[in-house]
mmCIF file of C-alpha atoms in Angstrom:
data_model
loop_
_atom_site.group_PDB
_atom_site.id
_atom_site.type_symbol
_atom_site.label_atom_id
_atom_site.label_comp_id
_atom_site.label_asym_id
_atom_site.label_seq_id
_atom_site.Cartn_x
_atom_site.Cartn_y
_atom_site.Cartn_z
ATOM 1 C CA UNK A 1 88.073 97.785 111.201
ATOM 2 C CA UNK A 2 91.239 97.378 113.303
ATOM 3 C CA UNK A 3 94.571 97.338 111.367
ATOM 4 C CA UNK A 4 98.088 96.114 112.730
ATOM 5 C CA UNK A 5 100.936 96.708 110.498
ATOM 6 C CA UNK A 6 104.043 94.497 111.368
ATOM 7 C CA UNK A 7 107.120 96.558 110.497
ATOM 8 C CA UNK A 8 107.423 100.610 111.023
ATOM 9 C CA UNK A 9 109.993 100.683 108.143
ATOM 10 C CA UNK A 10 110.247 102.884 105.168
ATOM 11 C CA UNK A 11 107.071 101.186 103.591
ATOM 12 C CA UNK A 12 104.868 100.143 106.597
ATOM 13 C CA UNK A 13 105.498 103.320 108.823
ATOM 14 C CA UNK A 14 104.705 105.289 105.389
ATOM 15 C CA UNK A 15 101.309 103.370 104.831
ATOM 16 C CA UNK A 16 100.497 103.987 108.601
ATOM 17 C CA UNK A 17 100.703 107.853 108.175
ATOM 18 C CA UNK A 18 99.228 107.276 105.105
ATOM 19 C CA UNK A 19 96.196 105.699 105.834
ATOM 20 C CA UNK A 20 95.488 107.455 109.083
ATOM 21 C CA UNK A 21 95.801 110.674 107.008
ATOM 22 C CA UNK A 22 93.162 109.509 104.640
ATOM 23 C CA UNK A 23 91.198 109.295 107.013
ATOM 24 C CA UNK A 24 89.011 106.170 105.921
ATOM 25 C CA UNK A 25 90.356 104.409 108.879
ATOM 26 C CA UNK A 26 90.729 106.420 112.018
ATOM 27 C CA UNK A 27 94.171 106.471 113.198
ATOM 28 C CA UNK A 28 93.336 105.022 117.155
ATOM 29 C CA UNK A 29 92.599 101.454 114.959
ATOM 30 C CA UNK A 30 95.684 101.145 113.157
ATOM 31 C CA UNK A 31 98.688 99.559 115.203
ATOM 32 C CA UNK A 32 102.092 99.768 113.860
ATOM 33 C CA UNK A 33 104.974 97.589 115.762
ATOM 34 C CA UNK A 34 108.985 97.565 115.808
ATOM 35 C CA UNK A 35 111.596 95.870 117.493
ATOM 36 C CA UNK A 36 112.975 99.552 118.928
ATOM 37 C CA UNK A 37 110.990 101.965 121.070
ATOM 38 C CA UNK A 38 112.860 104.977 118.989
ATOM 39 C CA UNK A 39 111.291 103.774 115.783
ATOM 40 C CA UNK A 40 107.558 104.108 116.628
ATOM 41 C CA UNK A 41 108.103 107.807 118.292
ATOM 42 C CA UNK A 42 106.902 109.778 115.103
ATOM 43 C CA UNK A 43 103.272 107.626 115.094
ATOM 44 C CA UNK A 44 102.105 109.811 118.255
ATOM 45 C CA UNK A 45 101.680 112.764 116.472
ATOM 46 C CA UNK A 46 98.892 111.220 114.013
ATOM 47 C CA UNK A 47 96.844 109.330 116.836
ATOM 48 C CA UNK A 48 98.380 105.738 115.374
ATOM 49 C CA UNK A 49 98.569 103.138 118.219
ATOM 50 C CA UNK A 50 102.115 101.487 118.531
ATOM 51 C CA UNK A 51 103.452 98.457 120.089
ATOM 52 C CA UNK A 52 107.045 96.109 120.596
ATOM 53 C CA UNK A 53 104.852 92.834 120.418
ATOM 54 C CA UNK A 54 103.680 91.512 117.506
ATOM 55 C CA UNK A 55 101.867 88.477 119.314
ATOM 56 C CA UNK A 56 100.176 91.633 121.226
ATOM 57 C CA UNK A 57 98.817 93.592 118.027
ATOM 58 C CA UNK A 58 97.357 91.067 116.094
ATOM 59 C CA UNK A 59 94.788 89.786 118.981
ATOM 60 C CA UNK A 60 91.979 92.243 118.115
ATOM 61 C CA UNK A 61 93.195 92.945 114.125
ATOM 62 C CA UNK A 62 90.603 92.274 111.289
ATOM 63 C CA UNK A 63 93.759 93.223 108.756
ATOM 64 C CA UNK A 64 97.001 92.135 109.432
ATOM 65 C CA UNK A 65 99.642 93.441 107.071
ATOM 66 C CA UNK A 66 103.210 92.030 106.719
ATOM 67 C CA UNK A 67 105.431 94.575 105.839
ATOM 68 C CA UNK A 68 108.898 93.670 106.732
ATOM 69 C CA UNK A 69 111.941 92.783 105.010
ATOM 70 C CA UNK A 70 111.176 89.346 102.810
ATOM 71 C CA UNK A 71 114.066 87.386 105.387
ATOM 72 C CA UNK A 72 112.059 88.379 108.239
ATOM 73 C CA UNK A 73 108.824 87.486 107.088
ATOM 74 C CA UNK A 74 109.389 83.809 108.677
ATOM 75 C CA UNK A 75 110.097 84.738 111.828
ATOM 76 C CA UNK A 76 107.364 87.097 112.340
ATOM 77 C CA UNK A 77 104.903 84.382 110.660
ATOM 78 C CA UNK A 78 106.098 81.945 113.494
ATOM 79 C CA UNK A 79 105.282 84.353 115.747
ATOM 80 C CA UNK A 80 101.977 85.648 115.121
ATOM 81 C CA UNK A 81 100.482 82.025 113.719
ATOM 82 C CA UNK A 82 99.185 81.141 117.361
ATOM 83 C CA UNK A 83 97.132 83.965 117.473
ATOM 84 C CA UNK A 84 95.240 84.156 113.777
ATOM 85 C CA UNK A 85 91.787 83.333 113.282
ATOM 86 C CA UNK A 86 91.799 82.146 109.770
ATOM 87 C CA UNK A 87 87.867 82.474 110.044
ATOM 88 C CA UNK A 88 87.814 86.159 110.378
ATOM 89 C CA UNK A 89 91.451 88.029 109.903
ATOM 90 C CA UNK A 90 92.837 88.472 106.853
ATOM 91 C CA UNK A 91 96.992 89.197 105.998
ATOM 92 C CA UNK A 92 97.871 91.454 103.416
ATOM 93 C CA UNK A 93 101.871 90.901 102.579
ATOM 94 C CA UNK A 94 103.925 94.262 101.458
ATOM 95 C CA UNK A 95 106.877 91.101 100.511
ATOM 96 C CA UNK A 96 106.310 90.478 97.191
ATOM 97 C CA UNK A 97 109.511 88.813 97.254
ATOM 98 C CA UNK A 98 108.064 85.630 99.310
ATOM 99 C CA UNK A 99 105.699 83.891 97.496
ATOM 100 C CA UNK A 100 102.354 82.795 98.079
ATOM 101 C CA UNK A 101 102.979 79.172 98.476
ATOM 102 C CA UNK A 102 105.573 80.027 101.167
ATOM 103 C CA UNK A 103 103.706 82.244 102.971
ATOM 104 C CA UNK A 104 100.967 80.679 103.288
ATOM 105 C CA UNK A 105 103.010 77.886 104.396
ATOM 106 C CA UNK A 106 104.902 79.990 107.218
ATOM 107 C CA UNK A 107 100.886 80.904 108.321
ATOM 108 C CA UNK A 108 98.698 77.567 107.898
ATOM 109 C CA UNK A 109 97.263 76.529 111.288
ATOM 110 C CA UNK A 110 95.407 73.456 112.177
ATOM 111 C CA UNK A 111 95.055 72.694 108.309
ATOM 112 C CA UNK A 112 93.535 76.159 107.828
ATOM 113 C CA UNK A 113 95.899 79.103 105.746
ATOM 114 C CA UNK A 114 94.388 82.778 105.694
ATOM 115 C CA UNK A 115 93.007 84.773 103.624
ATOM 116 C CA UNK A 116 95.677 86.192 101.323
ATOM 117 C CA UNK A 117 96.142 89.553 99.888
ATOM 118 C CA UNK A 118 99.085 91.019 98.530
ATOM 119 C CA UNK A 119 99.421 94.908 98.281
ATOM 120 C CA UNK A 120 102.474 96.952 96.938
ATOM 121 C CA UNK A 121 102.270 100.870 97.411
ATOM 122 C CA UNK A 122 105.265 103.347 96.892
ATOM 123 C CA UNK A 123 106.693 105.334 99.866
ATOM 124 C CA UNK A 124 104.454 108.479 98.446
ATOM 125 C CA UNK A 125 101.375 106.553 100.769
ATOM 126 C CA UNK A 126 102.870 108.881 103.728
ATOM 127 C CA UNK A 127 101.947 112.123 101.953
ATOM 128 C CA UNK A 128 98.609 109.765 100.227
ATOM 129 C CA UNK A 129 100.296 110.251 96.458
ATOM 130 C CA UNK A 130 100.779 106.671 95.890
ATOM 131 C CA UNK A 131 100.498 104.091 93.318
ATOM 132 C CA UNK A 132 99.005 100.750 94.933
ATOM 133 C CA UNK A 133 98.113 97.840 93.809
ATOM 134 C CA UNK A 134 95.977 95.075 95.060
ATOM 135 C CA UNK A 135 96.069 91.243 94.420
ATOM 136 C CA UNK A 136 94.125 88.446 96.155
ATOM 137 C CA UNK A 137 95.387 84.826 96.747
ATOM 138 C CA UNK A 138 93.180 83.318 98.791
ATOM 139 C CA UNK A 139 90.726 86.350 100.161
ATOM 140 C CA UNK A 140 87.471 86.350 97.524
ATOM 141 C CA UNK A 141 86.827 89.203 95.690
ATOM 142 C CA UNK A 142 85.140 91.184 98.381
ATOM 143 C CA UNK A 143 88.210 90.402 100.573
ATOM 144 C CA UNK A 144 89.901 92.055 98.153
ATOM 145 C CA UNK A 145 87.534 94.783 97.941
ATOM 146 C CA UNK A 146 87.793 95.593 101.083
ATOM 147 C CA UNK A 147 92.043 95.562 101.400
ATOM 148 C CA UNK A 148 91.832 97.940 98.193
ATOM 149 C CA UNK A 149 88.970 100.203 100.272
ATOM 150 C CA UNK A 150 91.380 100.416 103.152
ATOM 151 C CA UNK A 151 94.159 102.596 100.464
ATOM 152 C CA UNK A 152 91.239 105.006 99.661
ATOM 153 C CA UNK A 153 92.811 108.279 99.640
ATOM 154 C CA UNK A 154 95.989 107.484 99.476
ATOM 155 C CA UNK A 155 96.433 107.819 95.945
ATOM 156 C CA UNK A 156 95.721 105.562 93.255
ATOM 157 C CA UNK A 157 94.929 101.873 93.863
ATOM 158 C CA UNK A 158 94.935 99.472 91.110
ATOM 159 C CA UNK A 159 93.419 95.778 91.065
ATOM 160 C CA UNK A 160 95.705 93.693 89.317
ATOM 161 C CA UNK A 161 96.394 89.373 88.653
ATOM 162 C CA UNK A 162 99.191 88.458 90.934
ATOM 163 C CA UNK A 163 101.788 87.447 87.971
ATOM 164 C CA UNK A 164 101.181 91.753 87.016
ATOM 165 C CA UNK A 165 102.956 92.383 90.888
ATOM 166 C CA UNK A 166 106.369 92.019 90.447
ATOM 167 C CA UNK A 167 105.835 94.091 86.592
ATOM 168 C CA UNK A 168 104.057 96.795 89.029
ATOM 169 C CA UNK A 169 106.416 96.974 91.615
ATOM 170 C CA UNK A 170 109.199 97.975 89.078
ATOM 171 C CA UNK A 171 106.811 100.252 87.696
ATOM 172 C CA UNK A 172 105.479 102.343 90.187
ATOM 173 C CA UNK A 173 107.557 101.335 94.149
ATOM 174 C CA UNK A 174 111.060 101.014 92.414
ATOM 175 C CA UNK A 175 109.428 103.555 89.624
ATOM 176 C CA UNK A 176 109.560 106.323 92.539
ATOM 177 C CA UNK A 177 113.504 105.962 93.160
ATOM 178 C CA UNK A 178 113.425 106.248 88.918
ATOM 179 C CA UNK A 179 111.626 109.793 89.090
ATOM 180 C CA UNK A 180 113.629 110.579 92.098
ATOM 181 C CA UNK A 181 116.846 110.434 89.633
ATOM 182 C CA UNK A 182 115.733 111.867 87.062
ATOM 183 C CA UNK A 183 114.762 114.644 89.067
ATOM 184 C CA UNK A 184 118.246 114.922 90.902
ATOM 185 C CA UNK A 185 119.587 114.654 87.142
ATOM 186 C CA UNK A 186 117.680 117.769 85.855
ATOM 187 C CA UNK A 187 118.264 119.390 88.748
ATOM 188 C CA UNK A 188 122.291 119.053 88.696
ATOM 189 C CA UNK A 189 121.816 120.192 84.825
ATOM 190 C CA UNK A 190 119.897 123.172 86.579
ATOM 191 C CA UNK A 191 122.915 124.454 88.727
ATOM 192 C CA UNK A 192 125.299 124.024 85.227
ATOM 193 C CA UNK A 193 122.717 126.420 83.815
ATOM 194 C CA UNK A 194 122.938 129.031 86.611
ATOM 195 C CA UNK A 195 120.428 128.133 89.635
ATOM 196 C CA UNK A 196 121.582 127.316 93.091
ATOM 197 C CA UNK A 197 120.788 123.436 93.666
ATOM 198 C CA UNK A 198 117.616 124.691 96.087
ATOM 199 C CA UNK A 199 116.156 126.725 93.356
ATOM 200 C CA UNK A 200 116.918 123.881 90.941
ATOM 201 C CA UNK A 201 115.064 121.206 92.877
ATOM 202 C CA UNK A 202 112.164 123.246 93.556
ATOM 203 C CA UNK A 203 111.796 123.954 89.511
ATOM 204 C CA UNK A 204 112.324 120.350 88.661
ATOM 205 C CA UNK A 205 109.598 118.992 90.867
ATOM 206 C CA UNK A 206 107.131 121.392 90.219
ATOM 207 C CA UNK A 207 107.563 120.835 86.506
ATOM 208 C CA UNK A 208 107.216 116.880 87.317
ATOM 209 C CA UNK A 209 104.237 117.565 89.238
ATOM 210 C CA UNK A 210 102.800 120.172 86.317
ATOM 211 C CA UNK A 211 103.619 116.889 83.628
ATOM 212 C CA UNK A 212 101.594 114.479 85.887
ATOM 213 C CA UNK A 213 98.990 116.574 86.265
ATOM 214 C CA UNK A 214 98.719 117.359 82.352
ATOM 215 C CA UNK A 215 98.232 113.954 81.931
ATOM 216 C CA UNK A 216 95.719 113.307 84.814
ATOM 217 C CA UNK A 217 93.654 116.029 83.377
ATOM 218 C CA UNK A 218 93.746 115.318 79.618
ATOM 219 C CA UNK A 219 93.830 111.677 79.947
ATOM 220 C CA UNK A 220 95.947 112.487 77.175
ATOM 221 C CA UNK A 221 99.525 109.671 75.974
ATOM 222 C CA UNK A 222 103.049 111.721 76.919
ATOM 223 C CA UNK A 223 103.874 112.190 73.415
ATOM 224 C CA UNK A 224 100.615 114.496 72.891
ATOM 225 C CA UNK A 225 101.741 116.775 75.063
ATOM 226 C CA UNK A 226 105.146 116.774 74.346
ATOM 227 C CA UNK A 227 104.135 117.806 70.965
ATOM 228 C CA UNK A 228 102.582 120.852 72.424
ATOM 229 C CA UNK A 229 105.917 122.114 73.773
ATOM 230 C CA UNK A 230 107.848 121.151 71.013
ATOM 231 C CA UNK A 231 108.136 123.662 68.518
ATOM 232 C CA UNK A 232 109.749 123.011 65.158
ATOM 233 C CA UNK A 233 114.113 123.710 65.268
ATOM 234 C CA UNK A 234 113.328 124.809 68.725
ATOM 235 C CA UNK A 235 115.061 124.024 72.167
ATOM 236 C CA UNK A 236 112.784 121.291 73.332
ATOM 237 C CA UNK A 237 113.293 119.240 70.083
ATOM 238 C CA UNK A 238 116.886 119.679 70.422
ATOM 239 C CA UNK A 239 117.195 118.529 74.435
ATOM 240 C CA UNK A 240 114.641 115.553 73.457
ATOM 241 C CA UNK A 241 117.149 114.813 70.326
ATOM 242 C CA UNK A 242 120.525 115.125 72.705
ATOM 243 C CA UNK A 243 118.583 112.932 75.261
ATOM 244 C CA UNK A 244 117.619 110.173 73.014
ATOM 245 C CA UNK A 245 121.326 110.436 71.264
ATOM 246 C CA UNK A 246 122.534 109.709 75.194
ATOM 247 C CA UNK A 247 120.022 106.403 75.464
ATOM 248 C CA UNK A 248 117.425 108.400 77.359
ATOM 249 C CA UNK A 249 114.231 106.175 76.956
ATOM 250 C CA UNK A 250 116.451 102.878 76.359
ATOM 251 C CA UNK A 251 118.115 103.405 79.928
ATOM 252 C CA UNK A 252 114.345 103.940 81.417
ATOM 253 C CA UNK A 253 113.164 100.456 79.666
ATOM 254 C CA UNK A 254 116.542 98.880 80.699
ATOM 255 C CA UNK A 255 116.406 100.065 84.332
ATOM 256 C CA UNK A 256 112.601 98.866 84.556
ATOM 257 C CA UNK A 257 113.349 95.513 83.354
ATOM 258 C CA UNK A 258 116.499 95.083 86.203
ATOM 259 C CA UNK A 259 114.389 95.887 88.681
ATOM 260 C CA UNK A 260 111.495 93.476 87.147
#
């Protein structure tokens, strides 16, 4: 299967590496483009094919994914829609923030719109950690088999109805920025309590990772292990109690629902 992914940005240069480093799909059939020369460099090193026309890279593509920012998707869709074979490519959109109606519309050719998947995975596809999820439009189920097959190995890919998108992109791609501050938050707490900020970061992230992995491995809720570590009048009660007291978990909910 040849891949092109239109847009080298945070989120489509991350699910290049990504899915070359799976390994799934070798990296000489996944194209990545960009406007600028300088912003494709870094794909040499993983055997990714490149390219400054998008009309170009989507000739010989079986996938075609859109992943640029939503008020360029029309432009690039006016560009490539010469060139698609409804009857064999597909498009997977990374723009959850253009709907299907209007994409579709930006792509329909001779009375004929594409198959239609849209996929959301975090910026943690580059180093294959990440939460994806899958939804089909218009591709049939084994359409959409076959765009979930392609984030093998990158992580965790989740099948979900289109209107659960937008609740999963909050979740999980805006849910990575969430950890992100919480970790720069316990780390800053870490240099008031004596470690340089290096030292701090390091400890913070490994004790995120340790949580995850708890989890993973129990298949156990949060609060079950948090009960293990939480000793009657001792100091993870009284952190947990100071936390809540500050709004911990309402801020979490709060902040999930903005970015809903």
């Amino acid at each position: 299967m040849n891949i092109t992914i239109i847009g080298a940005g945070n989120m489509g240069g991350a699910a290049a590496i990504g899915i070359a480093k799976a390994g799934k799909i070798p990296a000489s059939c996944i194209t990545v483009t960009a406007r600028h020369a300088t912003t494709l460099a870094r794909f040499s090193e993983y055997g990714i094919r490149t390219s400054l026309d998008n009309v170009e890279a989507v000739k010989d593509a079986d996938m075609v994914v859109i992943a640029v920012k939503p008020w360029i998707v029309p432009e690039v869709c006016s560009q490539i829609r010469p060139l698609l074979d409804c009857s064999r490519q597909q498009i997977v959109s990374f723009a959850p923030g253009v709907s299907p109606e209007d994409l579709l519309g930006f792509l329909e050719k001779d009375g004929q719109k594409p198959a239609l998947t849209y996929s959301i995975p975090n910026t943690a596809i580059e180093v294959c950690q990440s939460m994806t999820f899958v939804s089909r439009v218009t591709a049939t189920p084994e359409q959409e088999d076959e765009v979930a097959s392609v984030f093998e190995g990158t992580g965790l890919v989740m099948k979900v109805p289109f209107n659960q998108l937008m609740p999963g992109t909050a979740l999980a791609s805006c849910g990575i920025a969430y950890a992100l501050r919480y970790i720069r938050a316990a780390s800053e707490g870490g240099v008031e309590l004596g470690f340089y900020a290096r030292d701090a970061v390091k400890i913070v992230s490994q004790t995120v990772k340790g949580a995850a992995a708890l989890l993973e491995a129990h298949g156990t809720h949060p609060e079950q292990e948090i009960d293990k570590v939480t000793t009657p009048g001792g100091l993870t009660i009284r952190g947990l109690n100071a936390m809540e007291k500050a709004g911990f978990t309402n801020a979490v909910i709060q902040g999930l629902k903005g970015g809903k």
